[in-house]
Tab-separated table of C-alpha atoms in Angstrom:
chain	number	residue	atom	x	y	z
W	28	MET	CA	25.125	19.021	-39.449
W	29	SER	CA	22.946	21.700	-40.769
W	30	ASN	CA	24.145	25.270	-41.252
W	31	PRO	CA	22.184	27.658	-38.996
W	32	THR	CA	20.913	30.944	-39.826
W	33	CYS	CA	21.670	32.931	-37.013
W	34	HIS	CA	21.035	36.605	-36.750
W	35	PHE	CA	23.078	38.706	-34.045
W	36	PHE	CA	21.950	42.118	-32.963
W	37	VAL	CA	24.858	43.724	-30.998
W	38	SER	CA	24.608	47.408	-29.882
W	39	GLU	CA	28.460	47.813	-28.857
W	40	PRO	CA	29.707	49.760	-25.793
W	41	TYR	CA	32.773	52.189	-26.600
W	42	TYR	CA	35.419	49.778	-24.809
W	43	TYR	CA	34.673	46.875	-27.022
W	44	LYS	CA	35.594	49.412	-30.042
W	45	VAL	CA	39.189	50.364	-28.786
W	46	ASN	CA	41.788	49.493	-31.057
W	47	PRO	CA	44.331	46.785	-29.939
W	48	SER	CA	47.941	47.813	-29.081
W	49	PRO	CA	50.742	47.143	-31.461
W	50	ASN	CA	51.537	44.293	-29.586
W	51	GLN	CA	48.376	43.126	-28.996
W	52	LYS	CA	47.406	43.199	-32.854
W	53	ARG	CA	50.714	41.223	-33.668
W	54	ARG	CA	50.026	38.640	-31.089
W	55	THR	CA	46.441	38.046	-32.724
W	56	GLU	CA	46.864	38.243	-36.269
W	57	GLY	CA	47.287	35.604	-38.799
W	58	ASN	CA	50.274	34.769	-40.527
W	59	LEU	CA	49.776	36.798	-43.533
W	60	ASN	CA	53.191	36.951	-44.675
W	61	ILE	CA	54.307	32.974	-44.973
W	62	LYS	CA	55.203	32.359	-48.350
W	63	LEU	CA	56.125	28.646	-49.287
W	64	SER	CA	57.964	27.347	-52.085
W	65	ARG	CA	55.260	24.898	-53.427
W	66	VAL	CA	52.009	24.254	-53.542
W	67	MET	CA	49.919	23.947	-50.140
W	68	ARG	CA	46.481	21.781	-50.577
W	69	VAL	CA	44.339	21.876	-47.270
W	70	ALA	CA	41.180	19.896	-46.961
W	71	ILE	CA	37.983	20.619	-44.360
W	72	VAL	CA	36.228	17.621	-43.497
W	73	GLY	CA	32.527	18.147	-41.847
W	74	THR	CA	31.815	21.380	-43.750
W	75	SER	CA	28.515	21.894	-43.518
W	76	GLY	CA	28.936	21.859	-39.350
W	77	ALA	CA	28.981	25.044	-37.519
W	78	VAL	CA	32.939	24.502	-37.051
W	79	GLY	CA	33.460	23.385	-40.525
W	80	GLN	CA	31.495	26.873	-41.687
W	81	GLU	CA	34.013	28.848	-38.984
W	82	PHE	CA	37.191	27.276	-40.824
W	83	LEU	CA	36.015	28.695	-43.806
W	84	ARG	CA	35.718	32.013	-42.654
W	85	VAL	CA	39.059	31.758	-40.176
W	86	LEU	CA	41.011	30.695	-43.196
W	87	ALA	CA	40.109	33.541	-45.497
W	88	GLU	CA	40.000	36.058	-42.461
W	89	ARG	CA	43.789	34.987	-41.709
W	90	ASN	CA	44.948	34.639	-45.082
W	91	PHE	CA	46.133	31.214	-44.694
W	92	PRO	CA	48.822	30.347	-47.318
W	93	LEU	CA	46.701	27.844	-49.297
W	94	ASP	CA	46.767	26.868	-53.070
W	95	GLU	CA	43.919	24.913	-53.245
W	96	LEU	CA	40.877	23.882	-50.731
W	97	VAL	CA	38.939	20.634	-50.793
W	98	LEU	CA	35.849	20.065	-48.761
W	99	PHE	CA	34.631	16.903	-47.641
W	100	GLY	CA	31.401	15.861	-45.893
W	101	SER	CA	28.720	12.885	-45.437
W	102	SER	CA	26.736	11.618	-48.254
W	103	ARG	CA	24.095	14.086	-47.546
W	104	SER	CA	26.314	17.449	-47.544
W	105	SER	CA	28.025	15.754	-50.991
W	106	GLY	CA	27.537	18.171	-53.820
W	107	ALA	CA	26.683	21.222	-51.876
W	108	THR	CA	28.663	24.969	-52.794
W	109	TYR	CA	30.358	27.081	-50.472
W	110	ASN	CA	32.253	30.225	-51.460
W	111	PHE	CA	35.677	30.727	-50.342
W	112	LYS	CA	37.823	34.198	-51.333
W	113	GLY	CA	35.585	34.454	-54.218
W	114	LYS	CA	35.383	30.928	-55.762
W	115	THR	CA	32.702	28.395	-55.380
W	116	LEU	CA	33.817	24.968	-53.773
W	117	THR	CA	31.937	21.605	-54.060
W	118	VAL	CA	32.002	19.532	-51.048
W	119	LYS	CA	33.027	15.904	-51.811
W	120	GLU	CA	31.764	12.394	-49.938
W	121	LEU	CA	33.906	11.585	-47.542
W	122	GLN	CA	34.827	7.959	-48.602
W	123	HIS	CA	37.709	5.329	-47.718
W	124	ASN	CA	39.715	5.989	-50.793
W	125	ASP	CA	42.941	8.019	-52.138
W	126	ASP	CA	41.078	11.599	-51.698
W	127	PHE	CA	43.634	12.767	-49.293
W	128	LYS	CA	46.958	11.811	-51.506
W	129	GLY	CA	48.695	15.401	-51.865
W	130	ILE	CA	46.971	16.915	-49.287
W	131	ASP	CA	48.905	18.620	-46.570
W	132	ILE	CA	46.627	19.109	-43.803
W	133	ALA	CA	43.258	18.521	-42.939
W	134	LEU	CA	40.973	20.279	-40.527
W	135	VAL	CA	38.574	17.700	-39.216
W	136	SER	CA	35.278	18.433	-37.315
W	137	ALA	CA	33.098	15.691	-38.119
W	138	GLY	CA	32.245	13.999	-34.808
W	139	ALA	CA	34.741	11.429	-32.695
W	140	GLY	CA	33.439	8.604	-34.758
W	141	ILE	CA	34.055	9.661	-38.046
W	142	SER	CA	37.568	10.889	-36.934
W	143	LYS	CA	38.369	7.613	-35.414
W	144	ASP	CA	36.873	5.641	-38.842
W	145	TYR	CA	38.681	7.839	-41.010
W	146	ALA	CA	42.065	8.675	-39.587
W	147	GLU	CA	44.103	6.349	-41.318
W	148	THR	CA	42.556	7.197	-44.470
W	149	ILE	CA	43.139	10.846	-44.064
W	150	THR	CA	46.768	10.343	-43.078
W	151	LYS	CA	48.149	7.494	-44.842
W	152	PHE	CA	49.592	9.351	-47.534
W	153	GLY	CA	51.477	11.651	-45.187
W	154	THR	CA	48.713	14.373	-44.272
W	155	ILE	CA	48.511	16.169	-41.209
W	156	MET	CA	45.651	15.654	-39.677
W	157	ILE	CA	44.271	18.340	-37.060
W	158	ASP	CA	40.943	16.996	-35.172
W	159	ASN	CA	38.592	18.996	-33.386
W	160	SER	CA	36.786	15.858	-31.517
W	161	SER	CA	37.304	14.270	-28.717
W	162	ALA	CA	38.847	11.080	-30.308
W	163	PHE	CA	42.338	11.274	-29.490
W	164	ARG	CA	42.894	14.120	-26.734
W	165	MET	CA	44.047	11.676	-24.070
W	166	GLU	CA	46.119	9.374	-26.498
W	167	GLU	CA	49.885	9.362	-25.112
W	168	ASP	CA	50.968	9.717	-28.586
W	169	ILE	CA	48.550	12.403	-30.188
W	170	PRO	CA	49.792	15.636	-29.003
W	171	LEU	CA	46.714	18.282	-27.339
W	172	VAL	CA	47.743	21.693	-28.531
W	173	VAL	CA	46.479	25.151	-27.656
W	174	PRO	CA	49.705	27.122	-29.543
W	175	GLU	CA	49.653	30.003	-26.859
W	176	VAL	CA	50.690	27.406	-24.577
W	177	ASN	CA	52.026	24.449	-25.765
W	178	ALA	CA	52.901	24.991	-29.537
W	179	ALA	CA	56.069	23.157	-29.644
W	180	ASP	CA	54.176	19.534	-28.650
W	181	ALA	CA	52.686	19.811	-32.334
W	182	LYS	CA	56.222	19.063	-33.850
W	183	ASN	CA	55.850	15.407	-32.245
W	184	MET	CA	53.092	13.638	-33.728
W	185	PRO	CA	54.127	10.129	-34.649
W	186	ARG	CA	50.765	9.458	-36.215
W	187	SER	CA	50.050	12.480	-38.075
W	188	ILE	CA	47.557	13.533	-35.923
W	189	ILE	CA	47.227	16.723	-33.396
W	190	ALA	CA	44.072	17.227	-31.512
W	191	ASN	CA	42.380	20.134	-30.735
W	192	PRO	CA	41.260	20.473	-26.731
W	193	ASN	CA	37.795	20.771	-25.793
W	194	CYS	CA	36.394	24.173	-26.012
W	195	THR	CA	35.936	25.042	-22.317
W	196	THR	CA	39.731	23.736	-21.630
W	197	ILE	CA	41.152	26.046	-24.602
W	198	GLN	CA	39.730	29.248	-22.981
W	199	MET	CA	40.578	28.298	-19.590
W	200	VAL	CA	44.385	27.252	-20.325
W	201	VAL	CA	45.027	30.496	-22.491
W	202	ALA	CA	44.028	32.364	-19.130
W	203	LEU	CA	46.000	30.153	-16.885
W	204	LYS	CA	49.430	30.134	-18.761
W	205	PRO	CA	50.113	33.714	-17.865
W	206	ILE	CA	49.520	32.837	-13.991
W	207	GLU	CA	51.461	29.663	-14.247
W	208	ALA	CA	54.443	31.575	-15.481
W	209	LEU	CA	53.987	33.857	-11.894
W	210	SER	CA	53.823	30.978	-9.815
W	211	HIS	CA	52.622	27.292	-10.449
W	212	ILE	CA	48.883	26.712	-10.067
W	213	LYS	CA	48.131	23.834	-7.610
W	214	ARG	CA	44.205	24.116	-7.691
W	215	VAL	CA	41.585	25.644	-10.323
W	216	HIS	CA	37.952	25.935	-9.519
W	217	ILE	CA	35.702	26.953	-12.484
W	218	SER	CA	31.931	27.085	-13.375
W	219	THR	CA	31.536	27.756	-17.105
W	220	TYR	CA	28.166	29.288	-18.801
W	221	GLN	CA	28.143	27.595	-22.117
W	222	SER	CA	26.674	29.021	-24.892
W	223	ALA	CA	23.804	27.230	-27.217
W	224	SER	CA	26.627	26.982	-29.988
W	225	GLY	CA	28.474	24.993	-27.948
W	226	ALA	CA	26.050	21.992	-29.072
W	227	GLY	CA	26.824	22.850	-32.361
W	228	ALA	CA	24.080	24.207	-35.184
W	229	SER	CA	21.600	22.323	-33.674
W	230	GLY	CA	21.625	23.908	-30.426
W	231	MET	CA	21.689	27.055	-31.731
W	232	GLU	CA	18.696	26.480	-33.984
W	233	GLU	CA	16.644	24.924	-30.814
W	234	LEU	CA	17.307	28.305	-28.848
W	235	GLN	CA	16.347	30.677	-31.722
W	236	ALA	CA	13.197	28.244	-32.037
W	237	GLN	CA	12.295	28.170	-28.259
W	238	THR	CA	12.849	32.054	-28.230
W	239	LEU	CA	10.037	32.276	-30.739
W	240	GLN	CA	7.873	29.842	-29.230
W	241	VAL	CA	8.177	31.449	-25.684
W	242	ALA	CA	7.481	34.871	-27.131
W	243	HIS	CA	4.450	33.769	-29.127
W	244	LYS	CA	3.260	31.893	-25.791
W	245	GLU	CA	3.716	28.433	-27.326
W	246	GLU	CA	5.115	25.323	-25.798
W	247	PRO	CA	8.836	25.169	-26.650
W	248	THR	CA	10.002	22.105	-28.359
W	249	VAL	CA	12.591	20.075	-26.568
W	250	LYS	CA	14.723	18.022	-28.676
W	251	LYS	CA	18.508	19.005	-28.630
W	252	PHE	CA	18.870	20.083	-24.942
W	253	ALA	CA	17.717	17.549	-21.715
W	254	TYR	CA	15.489	20.863	-20.779
W	255	GLN	CA	14.004	24.129	-22.498
W	256	ILE	CA	17.341	26.271	-22.579
W	257	VAL	CA	15.265	29.694	-22.944
W	258	GLN	CA	14.721	31.219	-19.813
W	259	ASN	CA	16.633	28.677	-17.992
W	260	LEU	CA	19.898	27.310	-16.987
W	261	ILE	CA	20.886	23.485	-17.265
W	262	PRO	CA	23.985	22.157	-15.286
W	263	HIS	CA	24.447	19.388	-17.466
W	264	ILE	CA	26.640	19.177	-20.383
W	265	ASP	CA	27.475	15.599	-21.769
W	266	VAL	CA	27.052	12.274	-19.633
W	267	PHE	CA	27.411	12.330	-15.961
W	268	LEU	CA	30.025	9.720	-15.081
W	269	ASP	CA	30.430	7.442	-11.673
W	270	ASN	CA	31.930	10.561	-9.794
W	271	ASP	CA	28.539	12.740	-10.319
W	272	TYR	CA	30.686	14.931	-12.745
W	273	THR	CA	30.052	15.256	-16.447
W	274	LYS	CA	32.191	13.814	-19.501
W	275	GLU	CA	32.342	18.063	-20.242
W	276	GLU	CA	33.774	18.602	-16.641
W	277	MET	CA	36.225	16.150	-16.372
W	278	LYS	CA	37.565	16.906	-19.622
W	279	MET	CA	38.894	20.163	-18.535
W	280	PHE	CA	40.695	18.204	-15.452
W	281	HIS	CA	42.468	16.008	-18.040
W	282	GLU	CA	42.970	17.864	-20.519
W	283	ALA	CA	44.606	21.045	-18.536
W	284	ARG	CA	47.128	18.803	-17.259
W	285	LYS	CA	48.050	17.243	-20.439
W	286	ILE	CA	48.255	20.906	-22.387
W	287	MET	CA	50.307	22.538	-19.224
W	288	HIS	CA	52.588	19.388	-18.532
W	289	SER	CA	51.367	20.028	-14.781
W	290	ASP	CA	49.813	18.557	-11.940
W	291	VAL	CA	47.138	21.150	-11.350
W	292	LEU	CA	43.886	19.965	-9.962
W	293	VAL	CA	40.747	21.272	-12.192
W	294	SER	CA	37.094	21.075	-10.355
W	295	ALA	CA	34.700	22.035	-12.870
W	296	THR	CA	30.984	22.766	-13.074
W	297	ALA	CA	29.422	23.066	-16.677
W	298	VAL	CA	26.303	24.975	-17.260
W	299	ARG	CA	24.663	25.327	-20.525
W	300	VAL	CA	22.913	28.783	-20.843
W	301	PRO	CA	20.334	30.974	-22.876
W	302	VAL	CA	23.073	32.730	-24.971
W	303	MET	CA	23.723	31.831	-28.630
W	304	ARG	CA	27.545	31.782	-29.186
W	305	ALA	CA	30.571	32.833	-26.856
W	306	HIS	CA	31.379	30.655	-23.664
W	307	SER	CA	32.140	32.343	-20.337
W	308	GLU	CA	33.616	31.014	-17.241
W	309	ALA	CA	34.527	32.011	-13.341
W	310	ILE	CA	37.697	30.988	-12.502
W	311	TRP	CA	39.474	30.576	-9.138
W	312	VAL	CA	42.986	29.624	-8.725
W	313	GLU	CA	45.029	28.809	-6.104
W	314	THR	CA	49.017	29.306	-6.376
W	315	GLU	CA	52.006	28.187	-4.802
W	316	GLU	CA	53.229	31.969	-4.220
W	317	GLU	CA	51.160	35.232	-3.888
W	318	ILE	CA	49.993	36.836	-6.607
W	319	THR	CA	48.391	40.177	-6.421
W	320	PRO	CA	45.886	41.221	-9.054
W	321	GLU	CA	47.797	44.161	-10.340
W	322	GLN	CA	50.820	41.072	-11.050
W	323	ALA	CA	48.171	39.128	-12.799
W	324	ARG	CA	46.541	42.043	-14.726
W	325	ALA	CA	50.011	43.069	-16.108
W	326	ALA	CA	50.456	39.353	-17.053
W	327	PHE	CA	47.106	39.108	-18.671
W	328	GLU	CA	48.154	42.088	-20.715
W	329	LYS	CA	51.206	40.697	-22.217
W	330	ALA	CA	49.819	37.307	-22.753
W	331	ASP	CA	49.245	35.981	-26.206
W	332	GLY	CA	45.768	35.883	-27.300
W	333	VAL	CA	44.261	37.433	-23.948
W	334	VAL	CA	42.573	40.642	-23.980
W	335	VAL	CA	41.998	42.466	-20.769
W	336	ILE	CA	38.702	44.334	-20.129
W	337	ASP	CA	38.695	45.284	-16.246
W	338	ASN	CA	37.027	48.414	-15.123
W	339	PRO	CA	34.587	47.699	-12.477
W	340	ALA	CA	34.140	51.164	-11.591
W	341	GLY	CA	32.975	51.927	-15.367
W	342	LYS	CA	31.269	48.919	-15.562
W	343	GLN	CA	33.521	47.161	-18.102
W	344	TYR	CA	33.886	43.786	-17.989
W	345	PRO	CA	33.753	40.798	-20.750
W	346	MET	CA	29.987	39.816	-22.027
W	347	PRO	CA	29.493	37.167	-24.961
W	348	LEU	CA	26.887	39.051	-26.225
W	349	TYR	CA	29.506	41.738	-27.496
W	350	LEU	CA	32.441	39.345	-28.408
W	351	ALA	CA	30.945	37.084	-29.984
W	352	GLY	CA	33.122	36.540	-33.371
W	353	ARG	CA	36.402	38.287	-31.902
W	354	ASP	CA	39.539	35.926	-31.936
W	355	GLU	CA	40.904	36.514	-27.947
W	356	VAL	CA	39.822	35.094	-24.889
W	357	PHE	CA	39.192	38.534	-22.733
W	358	VAL	CA	39.884	38.342	-19.063
W	359	GLY	CA	37.909	40.679	-16.288
W	360	ARG	CA	36.905	40.823	-13.045
W	361	ILE	CA	40.278	40.138	-11.813
W	362	ARG	CA	40.570	40.112	-7.726
W	363	LYS	CA	41.846	38.266	-4.796
W	364	ASP	CA	40.101	34.878	-3.472
W	365	LEU	CA	38.847	35.897	-0.081
W	366	THR	CA	39.064	32.427	0.751
W	367	THR	CA	42.894	32.138	0.583
W	368	PRO	CA	45.894	34.069	0.486
W	369	ASN	CA	47.268	32.054	-2.334
W	370	GLY	CA	44.008	33.061	-4.166
W	371	LEU	CA	42.930	34.662	-7.315
W	372	THR	CA	39.706	34.762	-9.267
W	373	PHE	CA	38.758	36.130	-12.540
W	374	TRP	CA	35.933	35.896	-14.959
W	375	THR	CA	36.470	35.009	-19.175
W	376	VAL	CA	34.675	34.993	-22.417
W	377	SER	CA	35.565	33.618	-25.642
W	378	ASP	CA	33.742	32.445	-28.915
W	379	GLN	CA	34.053	28.940	-28.603
W	380	ILE	CA	33.338	27.984	-31.986
W	381	LYS	CA	36.020	30.423	-33.135
W	382	LYS	CA	38.888	30.316	-30.769
W	383	GLY	CA	37.323	27.133	-29.147
W	384	ALA	CA	37.526	24.904	-32.217
W	385	ALA	CA	38.229	26.575	-35.600
W	386	LEU	CA	40.928	29.421	-34.885
W	387	ASN	CA	43.027	27.099	-32.769
W	388	ALA	CA	43.002	24.431	-35.137
W	389	VAL	CA	43.993	27.210	-37.996
W	390	GLN	CA	46.717	28.188	-35.437
W	391	ILE	CA	48.111	25.145	-35.041
W	392	ALA	CA	48.508	24.808	-39.067
W	393	GLU	CA	50.103	27.900	-38.909
W	394	TYR	CA	52.761	27.019	-36.427
W	395	LEU	CA	53.417	23.751	-38.384
W	396	VAL	CA	54.069	26.105	-41.779
W	397	LYS	CA	55.981	28.810	-39.634
W	398	GLU	CA	58.425	26.301	-38.054
W	399	GLY	CA	58.836	24.149	-41.398
W	400	VAL	CA	57.068	21.252	-40.438
W	401	VAL	CA	54.874	21.465	-43.437
W	402	LYS	CA	56.944	22.796	-46.356
């Protein structure tokens, strides 16, 4: 996957510049003070892709306690160089050999086929594989982890593999966790508004190209998406299944239940929108007991990885234009659902390449180090 050249021109409203509270800052920053007694070696598999590039940024931003970083890619990517904290690293070709011997953690984002093919090669010497693909998410003996929700599940990994959930699921369950703590969630209805970057570098490139083509009154080139994405919405992400939901939508149903250890029912409609980066979700929840918007807001404000932007009178609410590149899940438009007394509805925005992929995986790795699983 090629590395996109993306340009974001952002004029930030004042409320996005407010510094986080000490508690909020402590919940969202990296484990900067972790000290290890031995050499820590980390690998990235799929370095040239959008998530692979984000792995590099997140590891540096959070000062992850590694001593050596090894980069892997396809034969096409082999030999490419990337900068990491002032050092130039060269991508090695991923092969079925002993290259992972001595590597503690492998952050893998090269597609489900590669993950399945190379899982044994990566883990055979004890490397912990944190996999960003869909390859292992629903396998019973592989934990599916969002650290703010079910971090402890990461300790039970008999195959030395931990799965990163789908980006839309991660964003949703981080927001659901504080509500679940107040009262069990029975049902969730959700509509997602998923940016082009959810389709990888090629999705972003297609949105950029079509934007220029339309501006110049040219016919847009359609390759990555089913239809023109610029000036359009496409209610179709991934393949349709026998029940007429897409695979993307059903991921949210199954993954939420596994992560939350819950019988919650999730009905989703996933929509691709002409936004470059960061997904948005409109969420309706029905709980066993009534929860007021004030109770929900207070729970969100205390929750790990959540930031509340919710002032309708001041036109303050989360928007992807201003939140791309941020770590947290942002929540706003918190209000009662008018169709049921035990219902709430709210709006969330989160950067799906960061929290929805690379950051979540690095947070899992941080947890393993903090808990002494990786020593």
